[in-house]
Coordinates of C-alpha atoms in Angstrom, one line a residue:
M25 CA 78.4 99.2 126.0
H26 CA 79.7 95.7 125.5
E27 CA 82.9 94.5 127.1
S28 CA 84.2 93.4 124.2
T29 CA 83.6 96.7 122.3
T30 CA 85.1 98.4 124.7
V31 CA 88.6 96.6 124.6
L32 CA 88.1 96.8 121.1
L33 CA 88.2 101.0 121.1
I34 CA 90.8 100.9 123.7
E35 CA 93.1 98.8 121.4
V36 CA 92.3 100.6 118.4
G37 CA 92.6 103.9 119.7
A38 CA 95.7 103.4 121.6
L39 CA 97.3 102.1 118.5
M40 CA 96.3 104.9 116.3
F41 CA 97.5 107.3 118.9
L42 CA 100.8 105.6 118.7
L43 CA 100.8 105.7 114.8
G44 CA 100.4 109.4 114.9
L45 CA 103.1 109.9 117.2
L46 CA 105.4 107.6 114.5
G47 CA 104.5 109.5 112.0
R48 CA 105.3 113.0 113.6
L49 CA 108.8 111.2 114.5
S50 CA 109.3 109.7 110.9
R51 CA 108.4 113.3 109.6
R52 CA 110.8 114.8 112.0
F53 CA 113.4 112.9 110.7
G54 CA 112.5 113.0 107.1
I55 CA 111.9 109.4 106.6
S56 CA 109.1 107.3 105.5
P57 CA 106.6 106.3 108.3
I58 CA 105.9 103.1 106.8
P59 CA 108.9 100.9 108.3
L60 CA 107.8 102.4 111.9
Y61 CA 104.1 101.2 111.3
L62 CA 105.3 97.6 110.4
L63 CA 107.5 97.5 113.5
A64 CA 104.5 98.9 115.3
G65 CA 102.3 96.1 114.0
L66 CA 105.1 93.4 114.7
A67 CA 105.3 94.7 118.4
F68 CA 101.6 94.4 119.2
G69 CA 101.0 91.0 116.8
H70 CA 101.2 87.5 117.3
G71 CA 104.2 86.6 119.0
G72 CA 104.8 90.2 119.9
L73 CA 105.7 92.1 123.0
L74 CA 101.7 92.9 123.7
P75 CA 99.5 90.8 121.4
L76 CA 96.2 92.9 120.7
S77 CA 93.4 90.2 119.8
A78 CA 90.3 92.1 120.0
S79 CA 90.8 94.4 117.1
E80 CA 92.5 92.1 114.8
Q81 CA 89.3 92.1 112.7
F82 CA 89.0 95.8 112.7
F83 CA 92.7 96.1 111.2
S84 CA 92.1 93.1 108.8
V85 CA 88.9 94.8 107.2
G86 CA 90.9 98.3 107.8
A87 CA 93.7 97.0 105.7
E88 CA 91.5 96.3 102.7
I89 CA 89.9 99.6 103.0
G90 CA 93.5 101.3 103.0
V91 CA 94.9 99.5 99.9
I92 CA 91.3 100.4 98.0
L93 CA 91.8 103.9 98.8
L94 CA 95.7 104.4 98.0
L95 CA 94.5 103.0 94.4
V96 CA 91.6 105.0 93.8
L97 CA 93.2 108.1 94.7
L98 CA 96.3 107.1 92.3
G99 CA 93.7 106.1 89.8
L100 CA 92.0 110.3 90.0
E101 CA 95.7 111.6 89.3
Y102 CA 95.4 110.5 85.6
S103 CA 92.9 110.1 82.6
A104 CA 91.5 107.1 80.9
D105 CA 93.2 108.2 77.7
E106 CA 96.5 108.2 79.6
L107 CA 96.0 105.0 81.2
V108 CA 95.4 103.1 77.7
G109 CA 98.3 105.1 76.2
N110 CA 100.8 104.3 79.0
L111 CA 99.4 100.5 79.1
R112 CA 100.1 100.1 75.2
A113 CA 103.8 101.6 75.6
A114 CA 104.3 99.3 78.9
A115 CA 103.6 96.1 77.4
P116 CA 107.3 95.3 76.5
V117 CA 108.3 96.3 79.9
G118 CA 105.5 94.2 81.4
L119 CA 107.1 90.9 79.8
L120 CA 110.5 92.1 81.1
D121 CA 109.1 92.7 84.3
A122 CA 107.8 89.1 84.7
A123 CA 110.9 87.5 83.4
L124 CA 113.5 89.6 85.6
N125 CA 111.3 89.0 88.6
A126 CA 109.1 86.1 88.5
L127 CA 112.0 83.7 87.3
P128 CA 114.1 84.3 90.3
G129 CA 111.6 83.3 92.8
A130 CA 111.0 80.1 90.7
A131 CA 114.5 79.4 90.5
F132 CA 115.1 79.8 94.2
A133 CA 112.0 77.3 95.1
L134 CA 113.5 74.6 92.6
L135 CA 117.0 75.2 94.0
L136 CA 115.8 74.6 97.5
G137 CA 113.9 71.1 96.0
W138 CA 110.5 72.4 96.7
G139 CA 109.1 71.5 93.2
W140 CA 107.4 73.0 90.4
V141 CA 104.2 74.0 92.0
A142 CA 105.9 76.1 94.8
A143 CA 108.3 77.4 92.0
V144 CA 105.3 78.8 90.4
V145 CA 103.9 80.2 94.0
L146 CA 107.3 81.9 94.9
A147 CA 107.6 83.6 91.2
G148 CA 104.3 85.3 92.2
V149 CA 105.7 86.4 95.6
T150 CA 108.6 87.6 93.9
W151 CA 107.0 89.4 90.9
V152 CA 104.3 91.7 92.1
T153 CA 105.0 95.4 93.5
S154 CA 103.1 96.4 96.3
S155 CA 100.8 99.0 94.9
G156 CA 99.6 100.2 98.5
V157 CA 103.1 100.7 99.7
V158 CA 104.3 102.1 96.4
A159 CA 101.2 104.7 96.4
K160 CA 101.9 105.9 99.9
V161 CA 105.7 106.3 99.0
L162 CA 105.0 108.3 96.1
A163 CA 102.5 110.4 98.1
D164 CA 104.9 111.0 101.1
L165 CA 107.8 111.9 98.7
G166 CA 105.7 114.2 97.0
R167 CA 106.3 112.7 93.3
L168 CA 102.8 112.3 92.4
G169 CA 103.4 115.1 89.4
N170 CA 106.7 113.6 88.6
R171 CA 107.0 112.7 85.0
E172 CA 108.3 109.1 85.8
T173 CA 105.5 108.3 88.3
P174 CA 102.7 107.4 85.2
V175 CA 105.8 105.1 84.1
V176 CA 105.6 103.6 87.7
L177 CA 101.9 103.2 87.7
S178 CA 101.8 101.6 84.3
V179 CA 103.9 98.7 85.8
L180 CA 101.8 98.5 88.4
V181 CA 98.7 98.3 86.7
M182 CA 100.2 95.6 84.1
E183 CA 101.2 93.8 87.2
D184 CA 97.7 93.9 88.7
L185 CA 96.1 93.1 85.6
A186 CA 98.8 90.2 85.2
M187 CA 97.7 89.2 88.8
A188 CA 93.9 89.0 87.6
L189 CA 94.7 86.1 85.3
Y190 CA 97.6 84.7 87.7
L191 CA 95.5 84.3 90.7
P192 CA 92.6 82.2 89.5
L193 CA 95.3 79.8 87.6
L194 CA 97.1 79.3 90.7
T195 CA 94.1 78.6 92.7
A196 CA 93.2 75.9 89.9
L197 CA 96.8 74.8 90.1
L198 CA 96.9 74.4 93.9
A199 CA 93.4 72.8 93.9
G200 CA 94.4 70.1 91.3
T201 CA 91.7 70.9 88.8
G202 CA 93.8 70.3 85.9
L203 CA 93.8 72.6 82.7
I204 CA 90.1 72.6 82.2
G205 CA 89.4 74.4 85.6
G206 CA 92.5 76.6 85.1
G207 CA 91.2 77.6 81.6
V208 CA 87.4 78.3 83.1
A209 CA 89.1 80.7 85.6
L210 CA 91.3 82.4 83.2
G211 CA 88.6 83.2 80.9
V212 CA 86.2 84.6 83.6
A213 CA 88.9 86.6 84.8
V214 CA 89.9 88.0 81.3
L215 CA 86.1 88.7 80.8
A216 CA 85.9 90.6 84.2
V217 CA 88.8 93.0 83.6
S218 CA 87.7 93.7 80.0
V219 CA 84.4 94.9 81.1
V220 CA 85.7 97.1 84.0
L221 CA 88.1 98.7 81.6
V222 CA 85.5 99.2 78.8
V223 CA 83.1 100.8 81.5
A224 CA 85.9 102.8 83.0
I225 CA 87.0 104.2 79.6
R226 CA 83.5 104.6 77.8
F227 CA 81.3 105.7 80.7
G228 CA 83.8 107.4 82.7
G229 CA 82.0 110.7 81.8
W230 CA 78.5 109.5 82.9
I231 CA 79.5 108.3 86.3
S232 CA 81.2 111.8 86.8
K233 CA 77.7 113.8 86.0
A234 CA 76.1 111.3 88.2
I235 CA 78.0 112.5 91.4
S236 CA 77.7 116.0 92.2
A237 CA 80.9 118.1 93.1
R238 CA 79.0 121.0 94.5
D239 CA 78.0 118.8 97.6
P240 CA 81.0 117.6 99.8
E241 CA 78.9 114.8 101.8
A242 CA 77.5 113.5 98.6
L243 CA 80.4 113.5 96.5
L244 CA 82.6 111.9 99.4
L245 CA 79.7 109.1 100.0
G246 CA 79.3 108.5 96.4
V247 CA 82.8 108.1 95.3
F248 CA 83.8 106.0 98.4
G249 CA 81.0 104.0 98.1
L250 CA 81.0 103.4 94.3
T251 CA 84.9 102.4 94.6
L252 CA 84.3 99.9 97.6
L253 CA 81.3 98.4 95.5
V254 CA 83.5 97.9 92.4
A255 CA 86.4 96.8 94.2
G256 CA 84.1 94.1 96.1
V257 CA 82.8 93.0 92.6
A258 CA 86.2 92.8 91.0
A259 CA 87.2 90.4 94.1
Q260 CA 84.4 88.6 93.8
L261 CA 85.0 87.9 90.0
K262 CA 88.5 87.0 91.4
V263 CA 89.9 89.9 89.7
S264 CA 92.0 92.2 91.9
A265 CA 90.1 94.6 94.2
A266 CA 93.0 97.1 93.8
V267 CA 92.5 97.0 89.8
G268 CA 88.8 97.8 90.2
A269 CA 89.5 100.6 92.7
F270 CA 92.2 102.1 90.5
L271 CA 90.0 102.0 87.3
V272 CA 87.1 103.9 89.3
G273 CA 89.5 106.7 90.0
I274 CA 90.4 106.7 86.0
A275 CA 86.7 106.7 85.3
V276 CA 86.1 109.9 87.6
S277 CA 87.1 112.9 85.6
G278 CA 86.8 117.0 86.1
P279 CA 86.1 118.8 89.1
V280 CA 84.3 115.6 90.4
A281 CA 88.0 114.1 90.5
H282 CA 89.7 117.2 92.0
H283 CA 87.1 117.5 94.8
A284 CA 87.4 113.7 95.5
T285 CA 90.9 114.1 95.7
Q286 CA 90.7 116.6 98.3
L287 CA 88.1 114.7 100.5
L288 CA 89.3 111.1 100.4
S289 CA 92.9 112.1 101.2
P290 CA 92.6 112.0 105.0
L291 CA 90.7 108.6 105.0
R292 CA 93.6 107.4 102.9
D293 CA 96.1 108.3 105.3
I294 CA 94.1 106.7 108.0
F295 CA 93.5 103.2 106.3
A296 CA 96.8 103.3 104.8
A297 CA 98.5 103.2 108.2
V298 CA 95.9 100.5 109.3
F299 CA 97.2 98.4 106.1
F300 CA 100.9 98.5 107.2
V301 CA 100.2 97.9 110.9
F302 CA 98.0 94.9 110.1
F303 CA 100.7 93.6 107.9
G304 CA 102.8 93.2 111.2
L305 CA 100.1 92.4 113.1
T306 CA 100.0 89.1 111.0
T307 CA 103.5 88.3 111.3
N308 CA 105.0 86.3 114.0
P309 CA 108.7 87.7 114.7
A310 CA 109.6 83.9 115.9
D311 CA 109.0 82.8 112.3
I312 CA 111.5 85.4 110.7
P313 CA 115.2 84.2 112.0
P314 CA 115.2 80.7 110.6
V315 CA 114.3 82.2 107.2
L316 CA 116.0 85.4 107.4
L317 CA 119.3 84.7 105.5
P318 CA 117.9 83.2 102.3
A319 CA 115.0 86.0 102.3
I320 CA 118.0 88.4 102.4
G321 CA 119.5 87.0 99.3
L322 CA 116.5 86.4 97.5
A323 CA 115.3 90.3 98.4
V324 CA 118.8 91.3 97.1
V325 CA 118.4 89.8 93.8
T326 CA 115.1 90.7 93.2
I327 CA 115.1 94.6 94.6
T328 CA 118.0 94.8 91.7
T329 CA 115.8 93.2 89.2
K330 CA 112.9 95.6 90.1
V331 CA 115.2 98.5 90.1
L332 CA 116.6 97.6 86.6
T333 CA 112.7 97.1 85.6
G334 CA 112.0 100.7 86.4
Y335 CA 114.8 101.9 85.2
V336 CA 114.2 100.6 81.9
A337 CA 110.4 101.7 81.3
A338 CA 111.6 105.2 82.3
R339 CA 114.3 105.2 79.9
R340 CA 111.9 103.8 77.2
A341 CA 109.5 106.6 77.9
G342 CA 112.2 109.5 77.7
I343 CA 113.0 110.0 81.4
A344 CA 115.8 111.8 82.7
V345 CA 118.5 109.5 84.5
R346 CA 117.6 110.7 87.9
G347 CA 113.8 110.2 87.0
R348 CA 114.8 106.6 85.8
W349 CA 116.4 105.8 89.1
R350 CA 113.4 107.2 91.2
A351 CA 111.3 104.8 89.3
G352 CA 113.5 101.9 89.7
F353 CA 113.9 102.3 93.4
A354 CA 110.2 103.1 93.7
L355 CA 109.0 99.7 92.3
T356 CA 111.2 97.6 95.0
P357 CA 108.6 96.8 97.6
R358 CA 106.4 93.8 97.7
G359 CA 103.5 93.4 99.7
E360 CA 99.7 92.9 99.6
F361 CA 99.8 90.5 96.6
S362 CA 102.8 88.3 97.9
I363 CA 101.2 87.6 101.3
V364 CA 97.9 86.7 99.5
I365 CA 99.6 84.3 97.0
A366 CA 101.9 82.7 99.9
G367 CA 98.6 82.4 102.0
L368 CA 96.9 80.6 99.2
A369 CA 99.8 78.0 98.9
V370 CA 100.9 77.4 102.4
A371 CA 97.4 75.6 103.2
T372 CA 98.0 73.2 100.1
P373 CA 99.1 69.8 100.9
G374 CA 102.7 69.6 99.6
I375 CA 103.7 72.8 99.8
P376 CA 106.4 73.4 102.3
A377 CA 105.3 75.3 105.3
K378 CA 108.5 77.2 105.3
L379 CA 107.3 78.9 102.1
G380 CA 105.2 80.9 104.1
A381 CA 107.8 82.2 106.8
L382 CA 110.0 82.8 103.8
A383 CA 107.4 85.1 101.8
T384 CA 106.5 86.7 105.1
A385 CA 110.3 87.8 105.6
Y386 CA 110.9 88.5 102.2
V387 CA 108.1 90.7 101.9
L388 CA 109.0 92.6 105.1
I389 CA 112.5 93.1 104.4
T390 CA 111.3 94.8 100.8
V391 CA 108.6 96.8 102.4
V392 CA 111.2 98.0 105.0
V393 CA 113.9 98.8 102.8
G394 CA 112.1 100.1 99.8
P395 CA 110.9 103.5 101.4
V396 CA 114.3 103.9 102.7
I397 CA 116.3 103.3 99.2
A398 CA 113.2 105.4 97.2
R399 CA 114.8 108.5 98.9
L400 CA 118.4 108.1 97.4
P401 CA 118.0 109.9 94.3
D402 CA 116.9 112.8 96.3
F403 CA 120.2 113.1 98.0
E404 CA 123.1 115.4 96.9
W405 CA 125.5 112.7 96.7
F406 CA 123.5 110.7 94.7
K407 CA 122.8 113.6 92.3
A408 CA 126.5 114.2 92.1
L409 CA 127.3 110.6 90.9
L410 CA 124.7 110.9 88.2
Q411 CA 126.5 114.0 86.4
P412 CA 128.3 113.5 83.7
R413 CA 132.1 112.6 83.6
P414 CA 133.2 116.0 82.4
G415 CA 131.4 117.8 85.1
R416 CA 132.6 115.7 87.5
R417 CA 136.3 116.3 86.7
L418 CA 135.7 119.8 86.6
A419 CA 134.2 120.0 90.0
A420 CA 137.0 117.5 91.3
E421 CA 139.6 120.3 89.7
G422 CA 137.7 123.3 91.3
A423 CA 137.8 121.5 94.7
L424 CA 141.5 120.7 94.3
T425 CA 142.4 124.4 93.3
R426 CA 140.3 125.6 96.5
H427 CA 142.3 123.2 98.8
T428 CA 145.7 123.6 97.2
P429 CA 148.2 126.2 98.5
D430 CA 149.2 128.9 96.1
A431 CA 152.8 128.4 94.9
T432 CA 153.2 132.4 95.7
S433 CA 152.3 131.7 98.9
Q434 CA 155.2 129.0 99.7

């Protein structure tokens, strides 16, 4: 065996074993493992305690597969009719989402004097929720079947579809190709998204029939291969690979979807952990302190606006108050798209180098804080805060009666 392959196996094996221990530790204390995975990536990435070099390419590809698997399994939970209905209902919320979460990023860049191109870049960084992180959080907290989850997914899909239009425009803007180049890129993106949607909705039944649910091996290879194929084609057409994977899940239905979920879930768990580790591996801890305070300020503002977005979206769907808060908190992490957007920008002349470090610190803060605050609606004290005021008053009077000495005993 070649020496480089041996080192690769050692690094990957050791890190995966560590992730297993961290996952067990997180569940012992009832917290999401995502922050621990990120910290592990920071410890063994560029500038970390023990940098790993041989396995970086493996984790890079594994991270892409992790996002794809997270999204296809989300898609398997819902039908094409549910998707179309949710998208129609979520259109006004999508506009509200863009206004509340993109404008703070743009304003922040302009206040720092970075120019309007950097403002467009930072608007995208603060706008888009991480589909991968949210999918993992919802699965960890057992909320995939909750009433507010379709609302959360509709917001995510609206954002991903918006990114299919935003990224080509941003690429043209950074390249300086002008309005004509941007218009061509936008037209290709719109056509690609339309084709994928039509195929998923109109021909989904044929796709399910072509994949046998009776043979687990054939089913696993068929669904997994189809998902990677569609995601790759979508990415080649400058459309989000995550959107392509999600639509594959939507297209597959019936017993095939049920058995595919069972077979793909272990793969999802492995590669989702790889995704979060890779995010930490590519972050140099030394770049974070200089931009930490601005990143914290930006994170506080946009976490608040994203919670408001989820709350309003769930309220429009008739979800109860606690479900509205669950939807809002679940949408707060930013991730893969934000890093992609910042990565496109930092290599462009005229874009401040600090933008990349700020985006990294900002995303890291939201990815660590998001899974933690997503658990808040499950705590008893939070449930008590949501009780109607008369209920709170009666509870308080009951507590006072229990702790006040009886007048006859004095």
